[in-house]
Short mmCIF file of C-alpha atoms in Angstrom, two decimals:
data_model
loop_
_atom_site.label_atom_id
_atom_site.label_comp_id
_atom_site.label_asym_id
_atom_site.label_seq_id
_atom_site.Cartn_x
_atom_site.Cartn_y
_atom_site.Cartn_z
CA UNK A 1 0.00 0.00 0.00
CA UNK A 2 1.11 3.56 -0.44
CA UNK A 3 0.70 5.05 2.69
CA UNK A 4 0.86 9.68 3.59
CA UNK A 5 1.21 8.74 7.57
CA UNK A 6 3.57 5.98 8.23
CA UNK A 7 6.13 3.97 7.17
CA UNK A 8 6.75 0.58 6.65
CA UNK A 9 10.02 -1.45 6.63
CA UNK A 10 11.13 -4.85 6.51
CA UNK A 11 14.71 -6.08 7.91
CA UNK A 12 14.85 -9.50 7.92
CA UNK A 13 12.60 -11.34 10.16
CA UNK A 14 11.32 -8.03 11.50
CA UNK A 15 9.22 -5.66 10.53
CA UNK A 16 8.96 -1.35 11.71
CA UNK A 17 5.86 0.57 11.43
CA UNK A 18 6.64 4.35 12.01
CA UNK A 19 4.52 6.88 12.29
CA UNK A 20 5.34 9.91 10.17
CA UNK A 21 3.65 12.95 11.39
CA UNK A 22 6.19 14.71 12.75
CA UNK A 23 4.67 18.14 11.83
CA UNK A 24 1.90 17.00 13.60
CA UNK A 25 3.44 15.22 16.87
CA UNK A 26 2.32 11.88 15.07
CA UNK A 27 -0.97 12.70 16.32
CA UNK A 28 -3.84 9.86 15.39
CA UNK A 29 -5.35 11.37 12.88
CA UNK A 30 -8.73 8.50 11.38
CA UNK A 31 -6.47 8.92 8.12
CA UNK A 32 -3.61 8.23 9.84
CA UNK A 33 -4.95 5.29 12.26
CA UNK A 34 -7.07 3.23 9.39
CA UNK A 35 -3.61 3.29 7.58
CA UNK A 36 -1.89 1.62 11.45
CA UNK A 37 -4.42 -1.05 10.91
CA UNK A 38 -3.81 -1.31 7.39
CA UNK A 39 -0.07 -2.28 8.35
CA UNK A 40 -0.83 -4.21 11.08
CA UNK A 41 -3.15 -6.39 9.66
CA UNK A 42 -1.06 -6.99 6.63
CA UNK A 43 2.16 -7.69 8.91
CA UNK A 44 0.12 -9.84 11.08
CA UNK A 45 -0.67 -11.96 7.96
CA UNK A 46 2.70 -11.97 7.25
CA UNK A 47 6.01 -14.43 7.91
CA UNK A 48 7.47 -11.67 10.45
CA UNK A 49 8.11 -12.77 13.51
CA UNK A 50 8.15 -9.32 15.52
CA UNK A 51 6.89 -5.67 15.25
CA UNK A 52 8.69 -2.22 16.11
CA UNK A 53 6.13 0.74 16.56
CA UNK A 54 7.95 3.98 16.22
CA UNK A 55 7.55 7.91 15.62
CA UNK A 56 9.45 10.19 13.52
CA UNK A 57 10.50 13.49 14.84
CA UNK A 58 10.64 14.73 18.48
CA UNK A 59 7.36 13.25 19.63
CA UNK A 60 6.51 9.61 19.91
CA UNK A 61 2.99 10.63 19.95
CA UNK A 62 0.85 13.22 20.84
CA UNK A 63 -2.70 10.80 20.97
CA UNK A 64 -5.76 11.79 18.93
CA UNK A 65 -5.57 14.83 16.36
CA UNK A 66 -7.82 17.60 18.12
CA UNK A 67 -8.77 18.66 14.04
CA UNK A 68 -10.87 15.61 13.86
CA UNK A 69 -12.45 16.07 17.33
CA UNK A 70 -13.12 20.06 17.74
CA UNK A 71 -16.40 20.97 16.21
CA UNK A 72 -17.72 17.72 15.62
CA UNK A 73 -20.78 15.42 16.30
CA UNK A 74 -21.64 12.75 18.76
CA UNK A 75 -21.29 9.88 16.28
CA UNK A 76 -18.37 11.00 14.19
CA UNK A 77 -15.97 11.27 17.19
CA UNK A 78 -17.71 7.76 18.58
CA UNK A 79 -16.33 6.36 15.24
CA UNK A 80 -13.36 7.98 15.60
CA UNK A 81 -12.87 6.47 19.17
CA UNK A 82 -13.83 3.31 17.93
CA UNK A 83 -11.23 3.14 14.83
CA UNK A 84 -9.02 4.38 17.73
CA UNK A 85 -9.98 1.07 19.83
CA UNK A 86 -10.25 -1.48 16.31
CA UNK A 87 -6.30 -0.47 16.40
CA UNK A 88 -5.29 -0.98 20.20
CA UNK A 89 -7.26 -4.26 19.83
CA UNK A 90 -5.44 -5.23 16.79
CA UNK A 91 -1.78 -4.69 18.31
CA UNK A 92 -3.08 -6.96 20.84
CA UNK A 93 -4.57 -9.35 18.37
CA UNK A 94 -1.55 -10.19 15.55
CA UNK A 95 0.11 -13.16 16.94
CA UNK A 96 3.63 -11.38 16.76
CA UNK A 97 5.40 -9.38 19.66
CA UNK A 98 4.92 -5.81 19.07
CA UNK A 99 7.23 -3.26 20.70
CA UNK A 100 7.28 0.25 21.12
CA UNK A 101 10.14 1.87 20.58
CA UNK A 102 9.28 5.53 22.37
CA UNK A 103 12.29 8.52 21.45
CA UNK A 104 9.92 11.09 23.35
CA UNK A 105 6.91 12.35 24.53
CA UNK A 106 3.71 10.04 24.33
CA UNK A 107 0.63 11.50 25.65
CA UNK A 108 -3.26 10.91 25.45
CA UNK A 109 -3.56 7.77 23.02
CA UNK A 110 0.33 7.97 22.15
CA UNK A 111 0.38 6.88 25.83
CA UNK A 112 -2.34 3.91 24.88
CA UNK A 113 0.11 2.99 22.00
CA UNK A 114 2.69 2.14 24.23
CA UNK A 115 0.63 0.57 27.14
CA UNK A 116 -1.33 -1.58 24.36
CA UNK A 117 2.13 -2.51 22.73
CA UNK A 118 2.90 -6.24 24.03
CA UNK A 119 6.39 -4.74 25.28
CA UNK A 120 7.87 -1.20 25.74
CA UNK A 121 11.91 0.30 25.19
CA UNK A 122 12.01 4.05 26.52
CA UNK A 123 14.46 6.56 26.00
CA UNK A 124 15.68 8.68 29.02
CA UNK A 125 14.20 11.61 27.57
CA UNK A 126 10.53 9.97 26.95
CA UNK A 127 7.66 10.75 29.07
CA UNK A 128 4.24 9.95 29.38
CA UNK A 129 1.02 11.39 30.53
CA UNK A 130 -2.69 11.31 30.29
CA UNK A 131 -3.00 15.20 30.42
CA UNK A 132 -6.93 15.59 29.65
CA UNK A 133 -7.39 15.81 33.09
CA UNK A 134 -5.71 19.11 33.09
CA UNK A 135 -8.23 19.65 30.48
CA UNK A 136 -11.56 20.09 29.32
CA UNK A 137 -11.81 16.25 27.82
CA UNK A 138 -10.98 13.49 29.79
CA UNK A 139 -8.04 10.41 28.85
CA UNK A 140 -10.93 7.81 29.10
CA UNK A 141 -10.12 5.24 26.35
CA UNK A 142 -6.37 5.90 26.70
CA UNK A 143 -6.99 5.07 30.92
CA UNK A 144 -8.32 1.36 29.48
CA UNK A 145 -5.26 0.23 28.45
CA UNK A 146 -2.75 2.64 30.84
CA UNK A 147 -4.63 1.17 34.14
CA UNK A 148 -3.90 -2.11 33.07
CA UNK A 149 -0.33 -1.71 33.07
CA UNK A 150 0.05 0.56 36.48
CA UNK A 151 -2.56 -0.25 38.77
CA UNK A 152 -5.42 1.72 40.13
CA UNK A 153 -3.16 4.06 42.54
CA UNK A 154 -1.04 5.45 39.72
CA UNK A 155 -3.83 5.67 37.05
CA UNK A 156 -5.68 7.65 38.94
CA UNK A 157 -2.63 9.88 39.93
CA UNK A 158 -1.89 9.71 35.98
CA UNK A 159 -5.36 10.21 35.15
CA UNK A 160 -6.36 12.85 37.42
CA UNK A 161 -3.47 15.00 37.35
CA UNK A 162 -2.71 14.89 33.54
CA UNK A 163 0.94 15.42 34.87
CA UNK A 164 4.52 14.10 32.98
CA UNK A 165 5.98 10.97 34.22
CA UNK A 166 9.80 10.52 33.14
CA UNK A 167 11.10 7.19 32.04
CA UNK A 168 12.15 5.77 35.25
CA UNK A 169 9.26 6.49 37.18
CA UNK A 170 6.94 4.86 33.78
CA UNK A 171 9.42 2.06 34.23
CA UNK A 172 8.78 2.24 38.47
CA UNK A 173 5.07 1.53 37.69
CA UNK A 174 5.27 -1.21 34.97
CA UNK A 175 4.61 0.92 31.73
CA UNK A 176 7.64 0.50 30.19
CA UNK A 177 10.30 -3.22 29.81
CA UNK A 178 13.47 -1.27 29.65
CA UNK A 179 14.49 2.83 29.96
CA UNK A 180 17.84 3.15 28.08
CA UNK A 181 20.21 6.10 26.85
CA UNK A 182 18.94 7.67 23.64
CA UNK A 183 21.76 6.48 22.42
CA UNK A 184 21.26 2.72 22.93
CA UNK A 185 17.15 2.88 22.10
CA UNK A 186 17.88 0.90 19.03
CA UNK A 187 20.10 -1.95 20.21
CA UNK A 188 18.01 -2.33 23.26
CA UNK A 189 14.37 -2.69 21.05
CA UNK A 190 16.62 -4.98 18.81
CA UNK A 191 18.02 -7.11 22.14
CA UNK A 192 14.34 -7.37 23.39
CA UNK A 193 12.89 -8.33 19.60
CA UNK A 194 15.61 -11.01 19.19
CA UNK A 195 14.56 -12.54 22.45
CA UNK A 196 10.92 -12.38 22.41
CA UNK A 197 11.14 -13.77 18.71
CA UNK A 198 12.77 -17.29 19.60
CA UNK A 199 11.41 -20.58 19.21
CA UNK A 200 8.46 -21.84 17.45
CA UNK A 201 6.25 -18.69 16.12
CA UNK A 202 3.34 -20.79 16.21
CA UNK A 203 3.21 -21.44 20.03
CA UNK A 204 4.39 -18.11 20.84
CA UNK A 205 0.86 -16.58 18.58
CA UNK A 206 -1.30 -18.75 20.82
CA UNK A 207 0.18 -18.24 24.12
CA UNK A 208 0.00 -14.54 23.47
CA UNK A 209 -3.47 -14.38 22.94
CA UNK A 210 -4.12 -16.89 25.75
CA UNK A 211 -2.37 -14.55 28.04
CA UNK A 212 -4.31 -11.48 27.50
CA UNK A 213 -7.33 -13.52 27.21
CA UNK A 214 -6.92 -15.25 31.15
CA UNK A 215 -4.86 -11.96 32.53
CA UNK A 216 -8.16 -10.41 33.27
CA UNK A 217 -10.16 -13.21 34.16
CA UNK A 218 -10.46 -15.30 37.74
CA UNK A 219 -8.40 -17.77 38.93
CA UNK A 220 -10.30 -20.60 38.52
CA UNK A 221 -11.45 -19.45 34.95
CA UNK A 222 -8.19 -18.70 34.21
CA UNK A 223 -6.43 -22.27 34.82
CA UNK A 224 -9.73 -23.58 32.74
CA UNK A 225 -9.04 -21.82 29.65
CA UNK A 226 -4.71 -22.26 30.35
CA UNK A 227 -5.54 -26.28 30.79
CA UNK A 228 -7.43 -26.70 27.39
CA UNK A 229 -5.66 -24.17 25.73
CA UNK A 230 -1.89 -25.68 26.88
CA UNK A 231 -3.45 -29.66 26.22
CA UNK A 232 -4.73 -28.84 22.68
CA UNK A 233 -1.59 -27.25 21.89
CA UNK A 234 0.72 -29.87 23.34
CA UNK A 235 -0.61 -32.02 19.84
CA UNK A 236 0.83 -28.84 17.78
CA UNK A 237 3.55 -30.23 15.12
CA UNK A 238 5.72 -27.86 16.73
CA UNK A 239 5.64 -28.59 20.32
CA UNK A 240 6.38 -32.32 19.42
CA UNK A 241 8.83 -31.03 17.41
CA UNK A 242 10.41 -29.32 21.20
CA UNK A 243 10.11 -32.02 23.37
CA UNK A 244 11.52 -35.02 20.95
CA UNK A 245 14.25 -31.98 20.49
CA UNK A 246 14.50 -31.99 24.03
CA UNK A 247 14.83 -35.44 24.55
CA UNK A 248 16.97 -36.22 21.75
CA UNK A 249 19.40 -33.38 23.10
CA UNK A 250 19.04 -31.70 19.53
CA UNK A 251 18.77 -28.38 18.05
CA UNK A 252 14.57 -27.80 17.49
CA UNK A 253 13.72 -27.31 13.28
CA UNK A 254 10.94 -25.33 13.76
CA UNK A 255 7.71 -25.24 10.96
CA UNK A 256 8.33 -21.24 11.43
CA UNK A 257 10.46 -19.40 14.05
CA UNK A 258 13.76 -18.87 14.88
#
């Protein structure tokens, strides 16, 4: 596809999707998040075994583009909210890692990117922040996926105060994997991606959306759906492949991973 708001780059097993507003603080424009899920559902179709989310320019992301919001009716910023949620879902939903690799600021919705994102590498100089409630319009939909991450406590304190948090304290409270110098942001998202992306690609697609789908469930449901999900997938080419591997004290040749 020939995108206007992103980028899109293979290297290898690995594939980048950056956004390229930096004029506008890669803020989510509808334009510029139908062409995120564009990518996304085309790489999660794909042979890649991982996903880098990035930003071009200063900003990682600035969350939703007020020029779609200010002025408008009920039902066209409901749609935009929900193209806004079709994309956090989808991150969540392609069976491949996705990481965010955050350079700066990610506010609003640029701070739902990187909570949705499976994993998170921050630059010293990011920082995060819900700030609509310094505002006149509420973080709700970015607070979904932010709360999830931090806890109650914090979201609140995130969500109430629409205040900065730097890179060590997002790390502090679970937001981010890893806070490196600006410097080292690449070869840290590539460390990460290189071991997230081992093994069988297969197993790793199922047990990532059989994580998020127990995470939120209780205890006893979530052993139900880990004990069917784990037996059915013990009959997988590939985990028979692992364990005669094992056995045999061989190297595993894997239908598709690394």
């Amino acid at each position: 596809m020939d995108f206007q708001h992103i980028l899109v780059e293979r290297s290898g097993d690995f594939a980048t999707v950056t956004m390229n507003r930096p004029k506008r603080r890669n803020a989510l424009s509808a334009d510029h998040m139908r062409e995120l899920i564009a990518a996304f559902k085309d790489l999660g179709g794909s042979d890649a075994l991982g996903i880098v989310l990035a930003g071009n320019g200063p900003v990682f992301s600035a969350g939703h583009d007020f020029a779609d919001v200010g002025g408008e009716d009920l039902v066209t910023v409901r749609n935009l909210l929900n193209t806004c949620t079709e994309l956090m879902s989808l991150m969540q939903e392609v069976p491949q890692p996705v990481i965010a690799r955050v350079h700066g600021l990610a506010t609003a919705a640029g701070c739902q990117l990187v909570a949705t994102a499976d994993l998170a590498v921050a630059s010293e100089e990011a920082g995060f922040a819900a700030p609509g409630g310094k505002g006149g319009w509420f973080c709700h939909t970015p607070m979904v996926a932010v709360a999830r991450n931090v806890g109650r406590k914090r979201a609140m304190e995130l969500a109430l105060s629409g205040d900065v948090i730097d890179a060590a304290t997002a790390l502090d409270w679970g937001l981010v994997n890893r806070v490196v110098p600006a410097a080292d942001l690449d070869d840290a998202v590539s460390d990460l991606l290189d071991r997230v992306t081992r093994g069988s690609a297969a197993s790793k697609g199922i047990g990532k959306q059989a994580l998020y789908t127990q995470i939120d469930l209780d205890q006893p449901k979530a052993y139900a759906h880990a004990v069917e999900v784990m037996a059915a997938t013990s009959q997988l080419p590939d985990a028979q492949e692992g364990i005669s591997a094992f056995l045999q004290k061989r190297k595993p040749q894997w239908q598709h991973g690394r």
